[in-house]
C-alpha positions as CSV (number, residue, x, y, z in Angstrom):
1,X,159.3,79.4,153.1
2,X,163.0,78.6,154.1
3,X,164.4,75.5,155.4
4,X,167.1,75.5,157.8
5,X,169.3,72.5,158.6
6,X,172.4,73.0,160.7
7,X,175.5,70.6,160.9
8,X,178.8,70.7,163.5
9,X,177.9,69.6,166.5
10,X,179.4,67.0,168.4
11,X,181.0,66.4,171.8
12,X,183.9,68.4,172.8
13,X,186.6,68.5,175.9
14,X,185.5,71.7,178.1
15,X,187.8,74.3,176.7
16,X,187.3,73.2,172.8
17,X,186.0,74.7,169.8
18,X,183.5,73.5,167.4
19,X,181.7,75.5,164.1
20,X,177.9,75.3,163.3
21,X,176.7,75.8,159.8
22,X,173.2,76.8,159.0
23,X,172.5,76.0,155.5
24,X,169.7,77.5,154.4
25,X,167.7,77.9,151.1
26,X,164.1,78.7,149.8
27,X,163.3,82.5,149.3
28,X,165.3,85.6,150.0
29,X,167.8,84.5,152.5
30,X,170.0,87.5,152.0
31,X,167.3,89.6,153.3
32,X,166.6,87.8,156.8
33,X,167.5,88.2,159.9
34,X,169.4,85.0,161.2
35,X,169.5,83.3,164.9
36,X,171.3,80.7,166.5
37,X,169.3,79.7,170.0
38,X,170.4,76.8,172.1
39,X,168.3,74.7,174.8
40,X,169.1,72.6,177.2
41,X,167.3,69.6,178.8
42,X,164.9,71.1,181.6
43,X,165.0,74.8,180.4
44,X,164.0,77.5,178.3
45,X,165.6,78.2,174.9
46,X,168.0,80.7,175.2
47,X,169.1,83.7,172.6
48,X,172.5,82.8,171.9
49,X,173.5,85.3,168.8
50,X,172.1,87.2,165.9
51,X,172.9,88.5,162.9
52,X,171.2,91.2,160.2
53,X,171.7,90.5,156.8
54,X,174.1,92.5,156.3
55,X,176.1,90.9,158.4
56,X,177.2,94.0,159.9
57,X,175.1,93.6,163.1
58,X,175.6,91.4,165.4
59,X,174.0,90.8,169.1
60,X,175.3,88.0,171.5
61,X,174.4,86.5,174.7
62,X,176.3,88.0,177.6
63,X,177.2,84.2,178.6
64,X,179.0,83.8,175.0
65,X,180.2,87.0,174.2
66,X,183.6,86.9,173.7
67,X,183.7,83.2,173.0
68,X,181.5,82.4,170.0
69,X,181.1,84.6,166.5
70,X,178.2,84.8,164.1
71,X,178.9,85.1,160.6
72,X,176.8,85.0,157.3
73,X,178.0,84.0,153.6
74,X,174.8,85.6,151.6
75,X,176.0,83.9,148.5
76,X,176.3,80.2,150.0
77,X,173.0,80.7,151.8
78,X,174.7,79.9,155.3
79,X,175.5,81.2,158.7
80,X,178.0,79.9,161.2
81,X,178.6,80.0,164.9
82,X,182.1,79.6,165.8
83,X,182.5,78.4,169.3
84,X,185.2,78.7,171.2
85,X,186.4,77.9,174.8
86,X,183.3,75.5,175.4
87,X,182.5,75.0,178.9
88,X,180.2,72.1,180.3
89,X,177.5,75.0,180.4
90,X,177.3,75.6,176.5
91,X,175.7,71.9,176.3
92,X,172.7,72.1,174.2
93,X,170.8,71.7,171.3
94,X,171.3,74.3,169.0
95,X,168.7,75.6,166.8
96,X,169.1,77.8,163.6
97,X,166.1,80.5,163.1
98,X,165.3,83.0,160.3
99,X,162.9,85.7,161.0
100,X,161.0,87.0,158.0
101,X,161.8,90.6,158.7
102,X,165.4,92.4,158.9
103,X,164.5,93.9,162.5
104,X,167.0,92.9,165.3
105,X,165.3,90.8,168.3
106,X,166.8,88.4,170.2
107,X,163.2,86.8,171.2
108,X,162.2,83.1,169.7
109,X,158.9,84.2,169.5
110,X,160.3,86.8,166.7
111,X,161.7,84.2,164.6
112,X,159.8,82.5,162.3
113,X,161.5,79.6,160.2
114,X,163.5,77.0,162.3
115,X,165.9,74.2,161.8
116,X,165.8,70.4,163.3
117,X,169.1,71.4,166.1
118,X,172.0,70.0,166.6
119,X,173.5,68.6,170.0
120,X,176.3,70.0,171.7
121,X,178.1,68.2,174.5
122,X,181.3,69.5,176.0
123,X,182.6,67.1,178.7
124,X,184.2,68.7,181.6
């Protein structure tokens, strides 16, 4: 098992920044893939990045490429999601996943550990 529970979010002028933590513990997180997925009222949840554990690959979205960075710190158990030039769009709940495998996929199905989200607003 690992449990996930992210922190950061908050509301945020359009054109703002804000950084998501994922901490994470319970067994071999250094081995795991790690997620960060967003969803919005009324729609699907969306890949937004990934990371292998490594931290050596990443994957974004092409809607936040660019703008927001995935990191990993192995030895505090925790991923981040820097965001940066928010627009009204990013508005979500964000959810941290952890697939059990080291595989690359940017599908939610794939993912098998999730945290409780965290809301993102940016005002426009």
């Amino acid at each position: 098992q690992v449990q996930l529970v992210e922190s950061g979010g908050g509301l945020v002028q359009a054109g703002g920044s804000l950084r998501l933590s994922c901490a994470a513990s319970g067994r071999t997180f250094s081995r795991n893939l790690m997620g960060w997925f967003r969803q919005a009222p009324g729609k699907e949840r969306e890949f937004v990045a990934s990371i292998t554990w490594s931290g050596g690959g990443t994957i974004y979205a092409n809607s936040v490429k660019g703008r927001f960075t995935i990191s990993r710190d192995n030895a505090k158990t925790t991923v981040y999601l820097q965001m940066n030039s928010l627009k009204p769009e990013d508005s979500a709940v964000y959810y941290c996943a952890a697939r059990s495998t080291p595989l690359t996929t940017s599908n939610w199905q794939g993912y098998d550990y999730w945290g409780q989200g965290t809301q993102v607003t940016v005002s426009s």
